[in-house]
Amino acid sequence: MQVMRVSSLPDFKSLGIRLKSPRLCDPTVKQYSGYIDFPTDKHMFFWFFESRRSPAKAPLVLSFGGGPACSSLTGPLSGVGPCNVINGGQDVEYNKVALNDYANVLYIDQLVNVGFSYSTVNVTDSATSAEDVYVFLQVFFKGFPEYAKAPLSVLSAGYGGVHGPYIASTIQRKNKELDEQLRAHPQINSSTVNINLDTVMLGNAMTDVGEAAKDTATLIPDLLADGIRFLIYGGTNDYFCSPPGYLQWMPKLNTVFRDAFIQAPLHPWSANNNGTASGMVKAAGEKTSSAGSFTYASIYEAGHSASTDQPEAAYYLFKRWLDNKSVH
């Protein structure tokens, strides 16, 4: 395993990267897997797949599991991951409808002690883990600066509806703090990266579990006001985190798009050449041909793991969203 010391990051001392270059499923793209090592004895596992198309121009998607405490490794091995598991778990094959067909994808195991991440420190809340993820990204971008300026989308499902807003909110807060620091002290040569946060994608998401006495959906309005786009999507057969429930809480949030979202019509959308509806979509902040800023999308014939049940539909939905093109 190669060891990469990030010695030129004085803002984040004693951090390093251990990595390998796997060739699983798709040997034609760059892959990196390994650990970001923290001086506090936290070791966060990651697996990165470069985009199959124009990686230098592709967006970056940060993907992690829900649960709570689910590994991210269901991501690359099912649904719109680069690999499909076959032969009863004995082998994998190339997936044609993979998210990394048009995006660079970084899968991470967070919180620490989830999946392959490990630590002697016990992290049990999303706010603390979000701080860890922020440091993780700073180190990753220092090790791989070619991806540092790419538009970043945070993607998760299930309990990721709690993790995702915390991570996005932490990134945005840290970006603002960095901007303020540099305005006040322009002579400072900071090693910290201003992360290009672009969108958040929450699938079949729990957002109102009241972790740390805070409904995490309340983090969304400030992010929307700062121009961060949100896609809330899910399978219509999910009886645990059902899309009709999204249409109850989304218009209740006091966002800059509240009135527009309430008034926006529901449209059928289709990922099929024959025009058969793949689900319904409702978008606010939508320009003539954009995907919207605060968007709801349902996926027919899909359950709690919508991208696994309907990978072709999810592939189409995610691509349109990341390209900021109208879904319907």
XYZ file of N, CA and C in Angstrom, residues 90-305:
648
model
N -19.971 -14.378 -6.054
C -18.640 -14.903 -6.331
C -17.839 -14.040 -7.303
N -18.515 -13.097 -7.980
C -17.819 -12.315 -9.001
C -18.528 -10.981 -9.192
N -17.919 -10.101 -9.981
C -18.519 -8.809 -10.319
C -18.399 -8.598 -11.816
N -19.236 -7.725 -12.334
C -19.176 -7.378 -13.745
C -19.327 -5.875 -13.933
N -18.906 -5.398 -15.080
C -18.993 -3.997 -15.474
C -20.453 -3.561 -15.559
N -20.779 -2.415 -14.981
C -22.144 -1.888 -15.012
C -22.227 -0.735 -16.013
N -23.064 -0.887 -17.022
C -23.177 0.128 -18.068
C -23.872 1.398 -17.592
N -24.749 1.272 -16.598
C -25.493 2.449 -16.126
C -24.916 2.907 -14.781
N -23.634 3.181 -14.786
C -22.932 3.563 -13.556
C -22.848 5.076 -13.425
N -22.902 5.529 -12.190
C -22.778 6.956 -11.901
C -21.445 7.504 -12.395
N -20.401 6.698 -12.341
C -19.108 7.201 -12.813
C -18.987 7.153 -14.333
N -20.083 6.880 -15.010
C -20.097 7.038 -16.464
C -19.955 8.513 -16.831
N -20.441 9.405 -15.927
C -20.400 10.840 -16.211
C -19.947 11.680 -15.020
N -19.536 11.031 -13.927
C -19.064 11.759 -12.747
C -17.901 11.022 -12.115
N -16.997 11.760 -11.495
C -16.018 11.167 -10.611
C -16.732 10.862 -9.297
N -16.555 9.664 -8.762
C -17.333 9.256 -7.592
C -16.389 8.825 -6.473
N -16.600 9.407 -5.294
C -15.797 9.122 -4.117
C -16.702 8.517 -3.045
N -16.540 7.229 -2.801
C -17.302 6.523 -1.776
C -16.496 6.552 -0.471
N -17.128 6.904 0.639
C -16.427 6.900 1.923
C -17.269 6.172 2.972
N -16.579 5.548 3.908
C -17.235 4.937 5.057
C -17.173 5.914 6.227
N -18.310 6.484 6.567
C -18.425 7.387 7.709
C -19.746 7.082 8.384
N -19.782 7.207 9.648
C -18.891 7.636 10.701
C -17.689 6.691 10.806
N -16.626 7.083 11.546
C -15.546 6.135 11.784
C -16.096 4.938 12.564
N -15.499 3.786 12.282
C -15.946 2.479 12.788
C -17.148 1.940 12.024
N -17.517 2.602 10.935
C -18.499 2.066 9.994
C -17.744 1.446 8.827
N -18.178 0.268 8.401
C -17.517 -0.385 7.274
C -16.055 -0.649 7.558
N -15.174 -0.219 6.626
C -13.739 -0.427 6.792
C -13.055 0.704 7.550
N -13.764 1.788 7.847
C -13.180 2.849 8.665
C -13.030 2.349 10.096
N -11.975 2.809 10.770
C -11.757 2.316 12.121
C -11.115 3.391 12.988
N -11.278 3.235 14.295
C -10.746 4.206 15.245
C -10.888 3.665 16.663
N -10.061 4.196 17.556
C -10.280 3.951 18.986
C -11.209 5.003 19.565
N -11.549 6.006 18.732
C -12.473 7.068 19.131
C -13.871 6.681 18.674
N -14.851 6.829 19.519
C -16.228 6.464 19.188
C -17.008 7.708 18.797
N -17.373 7.808 17.536
C -18.180 8.930 17.037
C -19.609 8.446 16.848
N -20.566 9.123 17.459
C -21.956 8.654 17.443
C -22.939 9.673 16.900
N -22.467 10.823 16.405
C -23.405 11.838 15.917
C -22.934 12.404 14.579
N -23.900 12.856 13.796
C -23.617 13.325 12.439
C -22.823 14.621 12.430
N -23.006 15.475 13.427
C -22.290 16.750 13.458
C -20.784 16.528 13.586
N -20.380 15.631 14.484
C -18.954 15.329 14.647
C -18.395 14.665 13.396
N -19.152 13.726 12.831
C -18.689 13.046 11.627
C -18.569 14.010 10.454
N -19.460 14.991 10.387
C -19.380 15.981 9.310
C -18.071 16.761 9.379
N -17.613 17.063 10.587
C -16.317 17.718 10.743
C -15.194 16.802 10.241
N -15.303 15.512 10.535
C -14.310 14.547 10.048
C -14.310 14.489 8.524
N -15.491 14.480 7.936
C -15.595 14.412 6.480
C -14.973 15.659 5.840
N -15.180 16.804 6.468
C -14.589 18.041 5.942
C -13.063 17.940 5.919
N -12.469 17.457 7.011
C -11.017 17.281 7.057
C -10.582 16.236 6.024
N -11.342 15.153 5.926
C -11.069 14.122 4.922
C -10.966 14.747 3.528
N -11.933 15.586 3.168
C -11.941 16.189 1.836
C -10.745 17.113 1.630
N -10.369 17.859 2.668
C -9.204 18.726 2.545
C -7.960 17.909 2.208
N -7.789 16.785 2.878
C -6.622 15.943 2.634
C -6.713 15.279 1.258
N -7.906 14.790 0.909
C -8.080 14.150 -0.398
C -7.750 15.124 -1.523
N -8.238 16.357 -1.412
C -7.991 17.340 -2.476
C -6.519 17.752 -2.536
N -5.844 17.712 -1.398
C -4.405 18.002 -1.434
C -3.657 16.868 -2.113
N -4.085 15.645 -1.859
C -3.448 14.506 -2.506
C -3.792 14.380 -3.977
N -5.022 14.824 -4.342
C -5.507 14.726 -5.724
C -6.083 16.080 -6.146
N -5.205 17.074 -6.350
C -5.673 18.437 -6.630
C -6.444 18.573 -7.933
N -6.326 17.592 -8.814
C -7.034 17.666 -10.098
C -8.556 17.606 -9.930
N -9.025 17.172 -8.746
C -10.473 17.099 -8.517
C -10.979 18.195 -7.579
N -10.087 19.048 -7.104
C -10.437 19.994 -6.040
C -11.412 21.076 -6.485
N -11.406 21.438 -7.758
C -12.282 22.510 -8.221
C -13.584 22.001 -8.846
N -13.739 20.695 -8.921
C -14.945 20.120 -9.529
C -16.175 20.441 -8.690
N -17.324 20.694 -9.314
C -18.564 20.868 -8.547
C -18.851 19.608 -7.740
N -19.068 19.765 -6.438
C -19.253 18.624 -5.545
C -20.722 18.422 -5.220
N -21.195 17.190 -5.384
C -22.535 16.809 -4.948
C -22.427 15.776 -3.842
N -23.219 15.969 -2.797
C -23.291 15.037 -1.674
C -24.469 14.109 -1.921
N -24.227 12.800 -1.962
C -25.256 11.818 -2.286
C -25.358 10.778 -1.188
N -26.576 10.567 -0.683
C -26.803 9.482 0.260
C -28.281 9.137 0.288
N -28.591 8.060 1.013
C -29.972 7.584 1.078
C -30.298 7.136 2.496
N -31.586 6.957 2.772
C -32.021 6.493 4.076
C -31.593 7.447 5.173
N -30.834 6.935 6.158
C -30.338 7.784 7.241
C -29.331 8.817 6.737
N -28.900 8.664 5.493
C -28.082 9.692 4.862
C -28.815 11.009 4.747
N -30.154 10.971 4.891
C -30.918 12.209 4.944
C -30.595 13.028 6.173
N -30.014 12.386 7.183
C -29.494 13.092 8.357
C -28.036 13.481 8.115
N -27.209 12.500 7.694
C -25.792 12.781 7.463
C -25.584 13.870 6.403
N -26.312 13.760 5.290
C -26.069 14.641 4.151
C -26.199 16.121 4.461
N -27.324 16.586 5.035
C -27.431 18.004 5.364
C -26.377 18.474 6.354
N -25.999 17.625 7.314
C -24.941 18.009 8.251
C -23.617 18.211 7.523
N -23.280 17.295 6.628
C -22.020 17.408 5.888
C -22.034 18.640 4.993
N -23.128 18.844 4.262
C -23.220 20.009 3.380
C -23.162 21.305 4.180
N -23.873 21.343 5.311
C -23.888 22.543 6.141
C -22.499 22.844 6.701
N -21.783 21.804 7.104
C -20.425 21.997 7.631
C -19.487 22.513 6.556
N -19.563 21.939 5.358
C -18.734 22.410 4.250
C -19.016 23.880 3.966
N -20.289 24.238 3.884
C -20.641 25.613 3.560
C -20.195 26.577 4.661
N -20.368 26.177 5.915
C -19.935 27.035 7.037
C -18.424 27.235 7.014
N -17.686 26.153 6.783
C -16.232 26.256 6.737
C -15.774 27.108 5.548
N -16.474 27.003 4.417
C -16.152 27.847 3.262
C -16.308 29.318 3.609
N -17.395 29.652 4.303
C -17.639 31.044 4.686
C -16.591 31.535 5.678
N -16.236 30.690 6.629
C -15.204 31.062 7.599
C -13.874 31.312 6.894
N -13.544 30.475 5.906
C -12.310 30.659 5.156
C -12.337 31.968 4.371
N -13.480 32.253 3.720
C -13.610 33.505 2.970
C -13.431 34.713 3.883
N -14.040 34.669 5.054
C -13.919 35.773 6.009
C -12.478 35.933 6.487
N -11.811 34.822 6.735
C -10.421 34.860 7.179
C -9.528 35.492 6.120
N -9.739 35.116 4.864
C -8.897 35.635 3.794
C -9.192 37.100 3.505
N -10.452 37.521 3.693
C -10.767 38.947 3.525
C -10.114 39.776 4.626
N -10.140 39.243 5.840
C -9.560 39.975 6.966
C -8.041 39.960 6.946
N -7.477 38.870 6.415
C -6.020 38.720 6.407
C -5.565 38.233 5.033
N -5.627 39.099 4.026
C -5.304 38.662 2.655
C -3.866 38.201 2.486
N -3.000 38.551 3.440
C -1.603 38.134 3.329
C -1.390 36.682 3.719
N -2.404 36.055 4.337
C -2.278 34.664 4.762
C -2.295 33.736 3.551
N -1.357 32.810 3.524
C -1.325 31.804 2.469
C -1.912 30.508 3.028
N -3.241 30.410 3.026
C -3.905 29.258 3.634
C -3.809 28.038 2.737
N -3.599 26.876 3.366
C -3.573 25.619 2.616
C -4.957 24.999 2.500
N -5.951 25.618 3.118
C -7.309 25.077 3.114
C -7.980 25.342 1.775
N -8.690 24.342 1.273
C -9.391 24.448 -0.009
C -10.818 24.943 0.221
N -11.247 25.904 -0.574
C -12.654 26.296 -0.592
C -13.390 25.273 -1.458
N -14.162 24.416 -0.813
C -14.787 23.280 -1.499
C -15.963 23.769 -2.342
N -15.996 23.349 -3.590
C -16.997 23.821 -4.556
C -18.304 23.035 -4.409
N -18.967 23.227 -3.268
C -20.228 22.522 -3.013
C -21.306 23.007 -3.974
N -21.957 22.072 -4.659
C -22.924 22.416 -5.702
C -24.326 21.910 -5.390
N -24.469 20.610 -5.086
C -25.802 20.055 -4.859
C -25.769 18.999 -3.762
N -26.971 18.683 -3.265
C -27.175 17.585 -2.322
C -28.280 16.707 -2.888
N -28.058 15.393 -2.895
C -29.006 14.430 -3.442
C -29.362 13.429 -2.351
N -30.602 13.454 -1.900
C -31.038 12.600 -0.795
C -32.102 11.636 -1.282
N -31.813 10.330 -1.201
C -32.732 9.317 -1.693
C -33.431 8.566 -0.579
N -34.745 8.426 -0.695
C -35.546 7.706 0.311
C -35.072 8.094 1.712
N -35.005 9.407 1.928
C -34.238 9.938 3.047
C -35.072 10.194 4.293
N -34.466 9.869 5.428
C -34.972 10.285 6.724
C -34.377 11.657 7.024
N -35.220 12.619 7.373
C -34.716 13.965 7.661
C -35.240 14.522 8.972
N -36.145 13.809 9.647
C -36.796 14.388 10.826
C -36.661 13.489 12.051
N -35.490 12.869 12.185
C -35.300 11.951 13.311
C -34.954 12.671 14.607
N -34.709 13.997 14.511
C -34.449 14.776 15.713
C -33.132 14.497 16.368
N -32.108 14.082 15.562
C -30.787 13.819 16.133
C -30.250 15.083 16.785
N -29.720 14.925 17.994
C -29.183 16.053 18.771
C -30.236 17.144 18.912
N -31.488 16.699 19.048
C -32.622 17.609 19.262
C -32.788 18.582 18.106
N -32.364 18.201 16.917
C -32.499 19.096 15.769
C -33.001 18.327 14.564
N -34.118 18.776 14.001
C -34.629 18.226 12.756
C -33.665 18.638 11.655
N -32.998 17.673 11.047
C -31.949 18.021 10.094
C -32.482 18.691 8.834
N -33.763 18.537 8.549
C -34.337 19.250 7.404
C -34.240 20.755 7.586
N -34.131 21.217 8.836
C -34.028 22.660 9.071
C -32.681 23.225 8.633
N -31.731 22.351 8.312
C -30.454 22.816 7.770
C -30.570 23.186 6.297
N -31.622 22.704 5.646
C -31.755 22.874 4.199
C -32.004 24.318 3.769
N -32.881 25.098 4.441
C -33.167 26.451 3.947
C -31.943 27.340 3.775
N -31.022 27.347 4.735
C -29.838 28.198 4.607
C -28.968 27.774 3.430
N -28.883 26.467 3.196
C -28.102 25.983 2.065
C -28.736 26.392 0.744
N -30.058 26.277 0.657
C -30.757 26.726 -0.549
C -30.548 28.216 -0.779
N -30.595 28.997 0.290
C -30.401 30.450 0.173
C -29.001 30.782 -0.334
N -28.040 29.893 -0.066
C -26.668 30.095 -0.543
C -26.445 29.539 -1.942
N -27.500 29.022 -2.566
C -27.382 28.547 -3.942
C -27.059 27.072 -4.087
N -27.116 26.309 -2.987
C -26.887 24.864 -3.060
C -28.194 24.187 -3.449
N -28.190 23.426 -4.535
C -29.411 22.787 -5.017
C -29.669 21.466 -4.290
N -30.946 21.137 -4.092
C -31.341 19.905 -3.407
C -32.276 19.081 -4.279
N -31.919 17.800 -4.451
C -32.796 16.812 -5.077
C -33.237 15.825 -4.001
N -34.533 15.732 -3.770
C -35.102 14.782 -2.818
C -35.861 13.741 -3.647
N -35.366 12.510 -3.671
C -35.946 11.497 -4.548
C -36.196 10.210 -3.777
N -37.024 9.331 -4.344
C -37.260 8.053 -3.684
C -38.165 7.139 -4.474
N -38.109 5.866 -4.129
C -38.962 4.863 -4.752
C -40.353 4.875 -4.165
N -41.352 4.775 -5.034
C -42.745 4.886 -4.577
C -43.192 3.690 -3.749
N -42.470 2.573 -3.812
C -42.843 1.392 -3.029
C -42.134 1.326 -1.676
N -41.468 2.418 -1.307
C -40.800 2.472 -0.008
C -41.828 2.910 1.037
N -42.212 1.987 1.917
C -43.217 2.315 2.925
C -42.590 2.831 4.216
N -41.254 2.917 4.229
C -40.561 3.435 5.400
C -40.292 4.935 5.257
N -39.750 5.320 4.098
C -39.494 6.741 3.790
C -40.184 7.041 2.463
N -41.485 7.179 2.507
C -42.311 7.225 1.297
C -42.318 8.604 0.637
N -42.153 8.660 -0.706
C -42.180 9.938 -1.409
C -43.400 10.820 -1.132
N -44.627 10.281 -0.966
C -45.726 11.188 -0.600
C -45.447 11.981 0.678
N -44.654 11.398 1.563
C -44.270 12.120 2.772
C -43.372 13.307 2.472
N -42.537 13.196 1.427
C -41.674 14.321 1.054
C -42.526 15.523 0.663
N -43.641 15.217 -0.042
C -44.514 16.310 -0.488
C -45.276 16.937 0.668
N -45.171 16.331 1.849
C -45.750 16.940 3.044
C -44.754 17.881 3.723
N -43.482 17.437 3.859
C -42.541 18.277 4.603
C -41.812 19.296 3.737
N -41.617 19.017 2.452
C -40.858 19.963 1.627
C -41.511 21.345 1.541
N -42.825 21.455 1.316
C -43.433 22.793 1.250
C -43.553 23.480 2.606
N -43.347 22.739 3.689
C -43.431 23.346 5.016
C -42.137 24.034 5.437
N -41.043 23.707 4.760
C -39.780 24.359 5.092
C -39.819 25.827 4.665
N -39.292 26.673 5.501
C -39.268 28.113 5.211
C -38.065 28.431 4.330
N -38.175 28.053 3.062
C -37.081 28.263 2.117
C -37.418 29.399 1.163
N -36.397 29.850 0.443
C -36.609 30.912 -0.550
C -37.468 30.415 -1.700
N -37.668 29.097 -1.793
C -38.457 28.509 -2.883
C -39.803 27.975 -2.393
N -40.198 28.339 -1.186
C -41.401 27.739 -0.607
C -42.634 27.987 -1.483
N -42.919 29.215 -1.812
C -44.114 29.520 -2.614
C -44.024 28.889 -3.998
N -42.839 28.973 -4.593
C -42.655 28.399 -5.932
C -42.847 26.892 -5.910
N -42.370 26.232 -4.842
C -42.525 24.782 -4.769
C -43.991 24.403 -4.599
N -44.706 25.139 -3.752
C -46.128 24.859 -3.545
C -46.900 24.986 -4.856
N -46.571 25.992 -5.645
C -47.298 26.266 -6.891
C -46.831 25.406 -8.064
N -45.661 24.822 -7.954
C -45.114 24.050 -9.078
C -45.963 22.813 -9.350
N -46.232 22.526 -10.611
C -47.016 21.326 -10.940
C -46.174 20.060 -10.844
N -46.847 18.930 -10.671
C -46.199 17.625 -10.769
C -46.200 17.193 -12.230
N -45.038 16.797 -12.721
C -44.918 16.337 -14.106
C -44.453 14.883 -14.123
N -44.947 14.078 -15.045
C -44.331 12.763 -15.247
C -42.974 12.933 -15.920
N -42.040 12.069 -15.590
C -40.757 12.078 -16.278
C -40.451 10.657 -16.738
N -39.640 10.557 -17.770
C -39.392 9.247 -18.363
C -37.921 9.072 -18.700
N -37.395 7.920 -18.308
C -36.036 7.535 -18.690
C -36.064 6.567 -19.861
N -37.257 6.313 -20.397
C -37.437 5.292 -21.435
C -37.642 5.923 -22.799
N -37.153 5.256 -23.824
C -37.327 5.756 -25.189
C -38.788 5.737 -25.620
N -39.596 4.847 -25.013
C -41.006 4.757 -25.402
C -41.887 5.768 -24.677
N -41.290 6.562 -23.802
C -42.046 7.611 -23.129
C -42.831 7.154 -21.915
N -42.757 5.881 -21.545
C -43.447 5.403 -20.355
C -42.913 6.115 -19.124
N -43.807 6.587 -18.274
C -43.392 7.368 -17.111
C -42.530 6.541 -16.159
N -41.435 7.137 -15.718
C -40.551 6.508 -14.729
C -40.828 7.022 -13.324
N -41.626 8.088 -13.233
C -41.945 8.683 -11.948
C -42.544 10.063 -12.145
N -42.619 10.839 -11.058
C -43.131 12.201 -11.107
C -42.067 13.145 -10.558
N -42.096 14.384 -11.044
C -41.121 15.377 -10.617
C -41.811 16.706 -10.360
N -41.335 17.433 -9.366
C -41.853 18.749 -9.003
C -40.655 19.609 -8.657
N -40.456 20.715 -9.354
C -39.236 21.502 -9.201
C -39.539 22.974 -8.984
N -38.801 23.571 -8.061
C -38.871 25.009 -7.816
C -37.516 25.623 -8.113
N -37.531 26.919 -8.432
C -36.300 27.572 -8.826
C -35.847 27.109 -10.186
N -36.807 26.654 -10.966
C -36.514 26.042 -12.262
C -36.508 27.098 -13.356
N -35.394 27.161 -14.086
C -35.342 28.006 -15.272
C -35.890 27.195 -16.450
N -35.830 27.760 -17.618
C -36.465 27.143 -18.778
C -36.057 25.690 -18.985
N -34.782 25.403 -18.844
C -34.320 24.049 -19.128
C -33.525 23.440 -17.976
N -33.648 23.988 -16.764
C -32.840 23.497 -15.655
C -33.579 22.431 -14.860
N -32.835 21.747 -13.990
C -33.417 20.693 -13.153
C -34.084 21.250 -11.906
N -33.914 22.542 -11.651
C -34.497 23.162 -10.475
C -33.498 23.287 -9.345
N -33.886 24.043 -8.316
C -33.037 24.235 -7.148
C -33.527 23.437 -5.947
N -34.827 23.212 -5.883
C -35.434 22.431 -4.804
C -36.423 21.502 -5.482
N -36.000 20.249 -5.675
C -36.696 19.349 -6.594
C -37.055 18.031 -5.923
N -38.278 17.612 -6.172
C -38.797 16.310 -5.727
C -38.895 15.402 -6.938
N -38.492 14.145 -6.790
C -38.665 13.167 -7.869
C -38.996 11.815 -7.272
N -40.034 11.178 -7.785
C -40.356 9.805 -7.399
C -39.919 8.865 -8.508
N -39.632 7.622 -8.119
C -39.241 6.585 -9.076
C -40.204 5.415 -8.915
N -40.930 5.106 -9.992
C -41.922 4.028 -9.942
C -41.243 2.657 -9.810
N -41.987 1.721 -9.219
C -41.552 0.331 -9.095
C -40.198 0.212 -8.405
N -39.973 1.065 -7.422
C -38.732 1.032 -6.652
C -39.056 1.166 -5.172
N -38.231 0.522 -4.338
C -38.431 0.580 -2.899
C -37.414 1.461 -2.215
N -36.956 1.035 -1.033
C -36.071 1.868 -0.227
C -34.714 2.086 -0.891
N -34.272 1.140 -1.696
C -33.026 1.301 -2.470
C -33.397 1.550 -3.923
